[in-house]
XYZ file of C-alpha atoms in Angstrom:
554
model
C 0.000 0.000 0.000
C 1.504 3.348 -0.993
C 1.842 5.982 1.688
C 0.078 9.290 1.428
C 2.474 12.119 2.025
C 1.820 15.280 3.956
C 4.135 17.980 2.685
C 4.728 20.762 5.175
C 6.636 23.760 3.775
C 9.899 24.899 5.309
C 9.775 28.385 6.792
C 12.340 30.803 8.134
C 12.347 31.251 11.888
C 10.112 34.127 12.973
C 9.618 35.317 16.525
C 5.885 35.800 16.966
C 4.452 38.053 19.613
C 0.847 38.611 20.669
C -0.872 41.593 19.095
C -2.606 44.288 21.058
C -6.297 44.613 20.295
C -7.010 47.532 18.024
C -10.230 49.519 18.174
C -11.515 52.608 16.476
C -9.527 55.829 17.041
C -9.943 56.973 20.596
C -11.658 53.806 21.738
C -10.386 52.216 24.960
C -8.468 48.982 24.460
C -10.251 45.885 25.737
C -8.533 44.099 28.632
C -6.578 40.975 27.913
C -7.472 37.562 29.279
C -5.742 36.573 32.521
C -2.775 34.198 32.324
C -3.622 30.525 32.862
C -2.858 28.993 36.245
C -3.093 25.367 35.129
C -1.631 23.349 32.272
C -2.604 20.046 30.655
C -0.042 18.442 28.339
C -1.412 15.671 26.096
C 1.213 13.587 24.294
C -0.201 11.244 21.654
C 2.737 8.936 21.073
C 3.860 8.541 17.431
C 1.291 11.067 16.170
C 2.703 12.540 12.960
C 0.849 15.200 11.017
C 0.549 12.604 8.276
C -1.361 10.285 10.618
C -3.699 13.089 11.753
C -4.531 13.800 8.114
C -4.913 10.231 6.876
C -7.134 9.063 9.736
C -9.197 12.271 9.991
C -8.699 12.785 13.714
C -11.517 15.259 14.210
C -10.828 16.396 17.770
C -7.139 16.887 17.047
C -7.970 18.778 13.867
C -10.456 20.904 15.805
C -7.745 21.885 18.274
C -5.424 22.720 15.373
C -8.130 24.913 13.818
C -9.446 26.605 16.950
C -6.279 26.775 19.036
C -2.845 28.159 18.261
C -1.383 25.748 15.713
C 2.229 25.632 14.505
C 2.028 24.652 10.821
C 5.818 24.906 10.461
C 6.551 23.182 13.751
C 8.447 19.906 14.049
C 10.013 17.674 16.679
C 13.475 19.218 16.341
C 15.811 16.589 17.788
C 17.191 13.072 17.570
C 16.801 10.437 18.760
C 13.178 10.980 17.979
C 12.053 8.372 20.498
C 9.722 8.301 23.493
C 12.366 7.958 26.190
C 14.060 11.128 24.928
C 11.181 13.398 23.948
C 9.142 13.159 27.131
C 12.071 14.601 29.056
C 12.701 17.261 26.385
C 9.057 18.387 26.602
C 9.150 19.211 30.304
C 12.727 20.546 30.603
C 13.073 22.637 27.451
C 16.527 21.087 26.968
C 18.008 19.366 23.940
C 19.033 15.712 24.419
C 22.727 16.606 24.478
C 22.096 18.752 27.572
C 19.393 16.791 29.384
C 21.215 13.601 30.435
C 20.716 11.051 27.619
C 20.191 11.274 23.874
C 18.816 7.977 22.634
C 17.959 4.430 23.631
C 21.649 3.834 24.268
C 23.590 5.640 27.004
C 27.275 5.608 27.907
C 27.728 6.358 31.614
C 30.781 8.578 31.169
C 30.298 10.323 34.519
C 29.658 7.204 36.605
C 26.142 8.270 37.604
C 24.702 4.745 37.644
C 25.759 1.545 39.425
C 28.251 -0.506 37.471
C 31.449 0.289 35.611
C 32.222 3.868 34.674
C 31.607 4.163 30.942
C 29.192 1.229 30.998
C 26.499 1.041 28.319
C 22.826 1.143 29.292
C 19.447 0.762 27.608
C 17.391 3.851 28.463
C 13.945 2.471 27.602
C 14.451 0.166 30.612
C 14.972 3.187 32.864
C 12.659 3.918 35.753
C 12.867 6.674 38.339
C 15.971 5.135 39.967
C 17.989 5.505 36.754
C 16.458 8.688 35.346
C 16.664 10.729 38.538
C 20.476 10.855 38.840
C 20.798 11.749 35.151
C 18.112 14.423 35.380
C 19.670 15.812 38.557
C 23.153 15.944 37.032
C 21.781 17.785 33.985
C 20.525 20.463 36.384
C 17.438 21.607 34.450
C 14.210 21.921 36.442
C 11.162 20.125 35.077
C 7.859 21.818 34.443
C 6.499 20.062 37.538
C 9.098 21.892 39.664
C 7.563 25.226 38.663
C 3.936 24.142 38.941
C 4.002 22.416 42.311
C 4.157 25.757 44.133
C 0.500 26.365 43.302
C -1.007 22.880 43.208
C -0.450 19.176 42.741
C 1.107 17.877 39.529
C -0.009 14.561 38.055
C 1.637 12.494 35.333
C -0.273 9.587 33.790
C 1.259 7.163 31.318
C 0.939 3.410 30.743
C 4.686 3.509 29.931
C 6.829 3.895 33.044
C 9.815 5.489 31.324
C 7.516 7.975 29.595
C 5.909 8.883 32.913
C 9.193 9.497 34.736
C 10.552 11.491 31.808
C 7.523 13.784 31.776
C 7.340 14.227 35.528
C 10.995 14.516 36.466
C 12.115 13.681 40.008
C 9.284 15.803 41.379
C 8.449 16.631 44.994
C 5.999 15.632 47.679
C 3.165 17.189 45.665
C 4.041 15.289 42.469
C 2.128 12.154 41.526
C 3.204 9.614 38.882
C 0.703 6.998 37.759
C 1.818 4.185 35.480
C 1.350 0.441 35.038
C 2.951 -2.294 37.088
C 2.248 -5.986 37.576
C -0.360 -7.584 39.825
C -1.414 -11.140 40.656
C -5.116 -11.523 41.366
C -7.432 -14.434 42.186
C -9.623 -15.709 39.376
C -13.154 -14.405 40.065
C -15.454 -17.185 41.247
C -12.683 -19.781 41.453
C -12.411 -21.758 44.698
C -9.167 -23.615 43.948
C -6.822 -20.705 44.643
C -6.041 -20.108 40.976
C -4.514 -16.740 40.149
C -4.110 -14.612 37.059
C -1.577 -11.973 36.010
C -2.906 -8.454 35.663
C -1.691 -4.912 34.991
C -2.372 -2.457 37.817
C -1.483 1.146 38.648
C 1.763 1.890 40.421
C 4.118 4.882 40.640
C 4.679 7.710 43.090
C 1.977 9.213 45.325
C -0.761 7.340 43.442
C -4.128 8.642 44.709
C -6.291 6.157 46.604
C -9.132 6.648 44.141
C -6.920 5.167 41.409
C -6.880 1.827 43.111
C -4.619 -1.147 42.409
C -6.860 -3.521 44.337
C -7.965 -6.620 42.435
C -11.326 -5.846 40.873
C -10.610 -2.125 40.589
C -11.490 -0.433 37.351
C -7.776 0.363 36.970
C -6.678 -3.300 37.021
C -6.690 -4.606 33.447
C -6.094 -7.804 31.498
C -2.745 -9.387 30.799
C -1.658 -12.371 28.665
C -3.963 -11.455 25.786
C -2.381 -11.260 22.352
C -5.351 -10.547 20.048
C -4.194 -10.898 16.409
C -0.606 -9.774 17.071
C 1.092 -13.153 17.430
C 1.878 -13.185 13.711
C 4.340 -11.296 11.561
C 4.988 -8.419 11.366
C 3.227 -7.571 14.665
C 4.917 -10.424 16.542
C 8.183 -8.506 16.338
C 6.675 -6.298 19.071
C 3.246 -7.759 19.887
C 0.487 -6.476 22.148
C 0.408 -9.052 24.920
C -1.915 -7.291 27.373
C -4.040 -4.181 27.856
C -1.201 -1.837 28.730
C -1.459 -0.306 25.240
C -4.649 -1.936 23.908
C -8.107 -0.936 25.181
C -9.263 -4.547 25.567
C -12.629 -6.273 25.519
C -13.743 -5.787 29.129
C -15.827 -2.589 29.329
C -15.325 -2.422 33.106
C -11.530 -2.635 32.870
C -10.488 -0.828 29.731
C -6.761 -0.334 29.180
C -4.452 1.751 27.010
C -5.505 5.265 26.097
C -8.899 4.924 27.811
C -7.223 3.834 31.064
C -4.968 6.886 30.986
C -7.821 9.287 30.185
C -10.113 7.818 32.822
C -7.358 8.490 35.352
C -7.017 12.089 34.140
C -10.766 12.686 34.463
C -10.771 11.108 37.920
C -7.963 13.461 38.952
C -9.846 16.488 37.659
C -12.998 15.381 39.457
C -11.398 14.577 42.801
C -8.792 17.319 42.981
C -10.856 20.168 41.484
C -8.887 23.373 42.214
C -6.073 21.474 43.911
C -4.102 20.630 40.753
C -1.877 22.870 38.678
C -0.529 20.444 36.081
C -1.593 17.206 34.395
C 0.658 15.456 31.891
C -0.722 12.433 30.043
C 0.674 10.242 27.293
C -1.551 8.075 25.111
C 0.426 5.124 23.661
C -2.120 3.307 21.503
C -1.177 4.865 18.155
C 2.494 4.182 18.809
C 1.904 0.485 19.515
C -0.250 -0.025 16.427
C 2.230 1.841 14.217
C 5.161 -0.263 15.434
C 3.296 -3.519 14.895
C 1.620 -2.960 11.560
C 3.723 -0.394 9.710
C 1.969 2.848 10.581
C 0.081 4.336 7.638
C 0.761 1.120 5.679
C -1.268 -0.980 8.130
C -3.034 -3.715 6.077
C -6.058 -3.545 8.431
C -8.778 -5.976 7.239
C -6.352 -7.977 5.103
C -4.699 -9.250 8.303
C -5.488 -12.945 9.024
C -7.731 -13.169 12.082
C -8.137 -9.401 11.939
C -8.922 -7.764 15.282
C -9.534 -4.045 14.696
C -8.524 -3.220 18.269
C -4.774 -3.565 17.587
C -4.707 -1.612 14.323
C -4.222 1.988 13.252
C -7.811 2.967 12.433
C -9.045 1.917 15.866
C -5.996 3.341 17.656
C -6.228 6.754 16.002
C -9.983 6.956 16.564
C -9.544 5.991 20.217
C -6.761 8.507 20.823
C -8.811 11.205 19.142
C -11.798 10.412 21.357
C -9.631 10.773 24.469
C -8.464 14.224 23.367
C -12.133 15.151 22.993
C -13.002 13.754 26.440
C -10.278 15.787 28.144
C -11.295 18.990 26.384
C -14.993 18.453 27.221
C -14.149 17.804 30.880
C -12.193 21.058 31.069
C -14.999 22.969 29.403
C -17.790 21.396 31.473
C -15.930 22.088 34.718
C -15.284 25.716 33.793
C -11.511 25.127 33.985
C -10.783 25.717 30.304
C -10.747 29.490 30.781
C -7.787 29.203 33.149
C -5.999 26.177 31.637
C -3.369 26.055 28.925
C -3.708 22.832 26.927
C -0.781 21.566 24.875
C -1.226 18.755 22.360
C 1.829 17.196 20.784
C 3.642 13.913 20.062
C 6.917 12.350 21.110
C 7.833 11.456 17.500
C 6.208 10.560 14.214
C 6.244 7.206 12.455
C 8.358 5.979 9.546
C 6.635 3.211 7.579
C 8.996 0.805 5.839
C 8.134 0.256 2.197
C 8.787 -3.024 0.396
C 12.508 -3.536 -0.070
C 13.434 -0.981 2.590
C 12.941 -3.048 5.733
C 16.360 -4.313 6.819
C 15.551 -6.128 10.033
C 15.100 -9.857 10.469
C 11.535 -11.193 10.454
C 12.451 -13.663 13.171
C 10.157 -16.255 14.664
C 8.795 -15.807 18.167
C 7.253 -12.879 19.954
C 9.395 -9.793 20.594
C 12.105 -10.751 18.113
C 12.143 -7.076 17.115
C 14.315 -6.329 20.137
C 17.157 -8.150 18.383
C 16.683 -5.787 15.437
C 16.644 -2.705 17.644
C 19.610 -3.614 19.842
C 22.993 -5.250 19.604
C 25.227 -5.542 22.663
C 25.175 -6.382 26.353
C 23.761 -3.383 28.251
C 24.165 -3.186 32.013
C 20.399 -3.389 32.546
C 19.273 -6.043 30.069
C 20.195 -9.302 28.361
C 22.862 -9.735 25.703
C 21.280 -8.924 22.355
C 23.323 -11.220 20.159
C 21.223 -11.808 17.035
C 21.992 -8.821 14.795
C 20.301 -8.476 11.411
C 22.569 -9.395 8.452
C 23.059 -5.733 7.510
C 24.764 -5.102 10.871
C 27.022 -8.173 10.769
C 30.083 -6.488 9.165
C 30.127 -3.996 12.029
C 29.715 -6.746 14.611
C 32.584 -8.693 13.010
C 35.052 -5.917 13.913
C 34.712 -6.893 17.571
C 34.490 -3.188 18.393
C 30.732 -2.697 18.576
C 29.838 -2.007 22.189
C 26.180 -1.210 21.557
C 23.970 -0.441 18.569
C 20.473 0.945 18.367
C 18.791 0.684 14.970
C 15.382 2.056 13.974
C 14.928 4.660 11.210
C 18.510 5.693 11.909
C 21.606 3.745 12.973
C 23.396 4.683 16.200
C 26.550 2.995 17.475
C 28.679 3.195 20.611
C 32.169 1.787 19.974
C 34.331 -0.001 22.521
C 37.548 1.518 21.155
C 36.990 5.129 20.098
C 40.453 5.641 18.559
C 40.208 7.637 15.297
C 41.223 4.674 13.123
C 38.552 2.494 14.737
C 35.897 5.165 14.284
C 36.885 5.558 10.630
C 36.679 1.795 10.124
C 33.157 1.693 11.558
C 32.064 4.718 9.497
C 33.259 3.042 6.298
C 31.255 -0.092 7.085
C 28.151 1.930 7.965
C 28.360 3.827 4.677
C 27.956 0.515 2.842
C 24.832 -0.529 4.774
C 21.524 -0.494 2.845
C 19.711 2.832 2.383
C 22.242 4.898 4.357
C 22.143 8.517 3.190
C 25.160 9.724 5.232
C 27.371 8.807 8.186
C 28.096 11.332 10.925
C 30.916 11.275 13.512
C 30.540 12.902 16.912
C 33.075 15.723 17.374
C 32.519 17.446 20.698
C 29.166 19.221 20.687
C 28.370 18.551 17.019
C 28.453 15.797 14.435
C 30.692 15.953 11.389
C 29.444 14.310 8.226
C 32.223 11.935 7.108
C 30.682 10.478 3.944
C 29.109 12.029 0.841
C 25.335 12.424 0.888
C 23.557 9.762 -1.160
C 21.044 12.117 -2.721
C 20.022 9.513 -5.283
C 18.180 7.731 -2.455
C 15.903 10.719 -1.861
C 13.007 12.341 -3.617
C 13.000 16.082 -4.179
C 11.038 16.955 -1.042
C 13.054 14.647 1.201
C 16.279 16.053 -0.232
C 15.169 19.587 0.625
C 14.303 18.433 4.131
C 17.689 16.731 4.507
C 19.588 19.815 3.374
C 17.638 22.059 5.720
C 17.463 19.890 8.834
C 19.878 16.923 8.915
C 22.820 18.726 10.529
C 20.640 20.462 13.101
C 18.858 17.256 14.062
C 21.874 14.986 14.479
C 23.727 17.688 16.422
C 21.081 17.599 19.170
C 22.496 14.286 20.425
C 26.172 15.286 20.299
C 27.124 14.510 23.894
C 29.804 12.269 25.434
C 27.067 9.881 26.552
C 25.596 9.794 23.032
C 26.534 7.637 20.037
C 29.959 7.822 18.430
C 28.511 7.466 14.937
C 25.070 8.038 13.439
C 23.917 6.889 10.012
C 20.900 8.698 8.613
C 18.571 6.649 6.399
C 16.367 7.363 3.424
C 12.649 7.825 3.911
C 10.478 4.690 4.122
C 13.337 2.707 5.705
C 13.610 0.897 9.031
C 16.017 -1.682 10.456
C 13.782 -2.800 13.321
C 10.003 -3.162 12.980
C 7.783 -2.148 10.067
C 6.753 1.146 11.646
C 9.333 3.015 13.694
C 10.876 6.241 14.940
C 14.302 7.640 15.680
C 15.514 9.389 12.561
C 15.466 12.684 10.724
C 12.797 11.843 8.135
C 9.876 14.224 7.766
C 7.455 11.482 8.800
C 9.398 11.078 12.057
C 9.848 14.813 12.646
C 6.649 16.538 11.510
C 4.435 16.274 14.587
C 1.620 18.518 15.782
C 2.404 21.171 18.368
C -0.811 22.919 19.385
C -1.627 25.325 22.217
C -5.279 25.704 23.241
C -7.430 27.356 25.870
C -10.474 29.565 25.655
C -8.341 32.665 26.317
C -6.155 32.074 23.240
C -6.874 33.476 19.813
C -7.062 31.273 16.724
C -3.987 32.901 15.247
C -1.236 30.410 14.435
C 2.469 30.684 15.191
C 4.340 30.763 11.896
C 7.696 30.131 13.571
C 9.387 26.740 13.337
C 8.318 25.802 16.849
C 10.013 22.655 18.189
C 9.433 20.311 21.114
C 12.195 21.989 23.083
C 10.233 25.263 22.885
C 7.092 23.901 24.541
C 8.199 24.167 28.179
C 9.577 27.729 28.001
C 6.459 28.792 26.064
C 4.253 27.338 28.816
C 6.207 29.243 31.460
C 5.892 32.481 29.491
C 2.138 32.014 29.058
C 1.739 31.394 32.794
C 3.894 34.369 33.778
C 6.544 32.170 35.435
C 10.186 33.260 35.282
C 12.517 30.307 34.643
C 15.266 29.722 37.187
C 17.416 27.905 34.621
C 18.078 28.939 31.039
C 16.433 26.409 28.711
C 17.629 25.565 25.211
C 14.176 26.266 23.817
C 12.576 29.546 22.800
C 9.700 31.029 24.799
C 7.077 32.166 22.287
C 4.334 34.616 23.208
C 0.992 32.977 22.478
C -1.587 35.219 20.791
C -4.395 36.073 23.183
C -7.935 37.091 22.482
C -9.688 39.954 24.251
C -12.222 39.393 26.980
């Protein structure tokens, strides 16, 4: 199935300020709306602008039309992955300044247990691993500014996403995510038990109960139609990301939104910030190839795991949150931000370079090669990576819609050897070597692999994007890939492609005008822009730009 393309024009950076209301000569100016005192950040994981358009996400489109949209906005960093972006969103810092840059991490400063310089897998991080890295980076999180005026709540079915959004927090910070639970089988008298997913985290409110039978305890060990290729590379095995079939115990995006609405109802004026991530679109895109999802052509088709259902469900949750704010009267004083942690690159035929291995979760062997301190030894690299493995110098590799490697021996000759091998790998457009706080391109650009629009995007953005992960703890070499290419699963993230980078960034609230920001707003700009809108002076200089949101008159 051919992919529809959403072409977003490139624009020069423009600093946009709010305009004073103009009346007739001599008329008194109307007063401006008061600054918001609450913020809700909604992150729809993997939501590219292309996905919004193809699946007609009406509530998202309504926010884009009626709020302050950023038609020239984009993610603005690599790695364009969940474990990076959630922390970027609430610190306003680029990955090279925030503590980690990708799904691999070299512990150059000895911040984690284990050998100094050890290699770690960041998507396995929880609060215990993120907190020392976040603390060492020194940048306050949005929650640190908001908790002076009310409680701050973060809700995400993904633990690493939740702790990235929330930051280390304080006594008034609550993190709600999924953990494991063993429960008795209802009605069984033999003592049989069943595995379940249940809420866990930090300062979880009592009304979001983890007791067996609670609404917030959901099914596990349910695979739907995802135990077949390509979904089995990264299958849905429970209701962490899938809504499920039990109307009393719905999971995924509905679980997260139900928690948000419960918080709003119970806390009323006692909250100042709510951050929520909705992971359903991301899971479906990884499993089925994003906008190339075969849907009904899938053997044993279960709509619940696929893109049409996932996008419709996520869109409905955005609508539920906005209606709750409006019905409660809180929308007038709340800044709502809608965005994504990355887009989704869909591999076309001939441009998937992973191994379609047997068995569930084989995709992890495509994503990773090496023996990280906090996981197993990933020792089944795809054939395209084998020449690099054969050097004996590959400490860790992370491969998605870009290739990122951490070398054991970083001597110049060894780096050059690895770069030469990476240049020869399929669909590589260029290889980049980390040099201090930037990356140097060390191979010619393979423009023949790109269409006209993708070439223009590469020329305008490639250097900027790879430079955002130029840190000692980041990769030694990065290979950028052509569009429509992945080395991992059929729908993925990570790279510089427009489909990975062009995500919605929308600001809404009834006090905002409908005037868009024409600037090239990026994810790193969201936090400082929130602070500016709320009249909060930052205590730490962020990397992002604080834009003035256009207000409407009372």
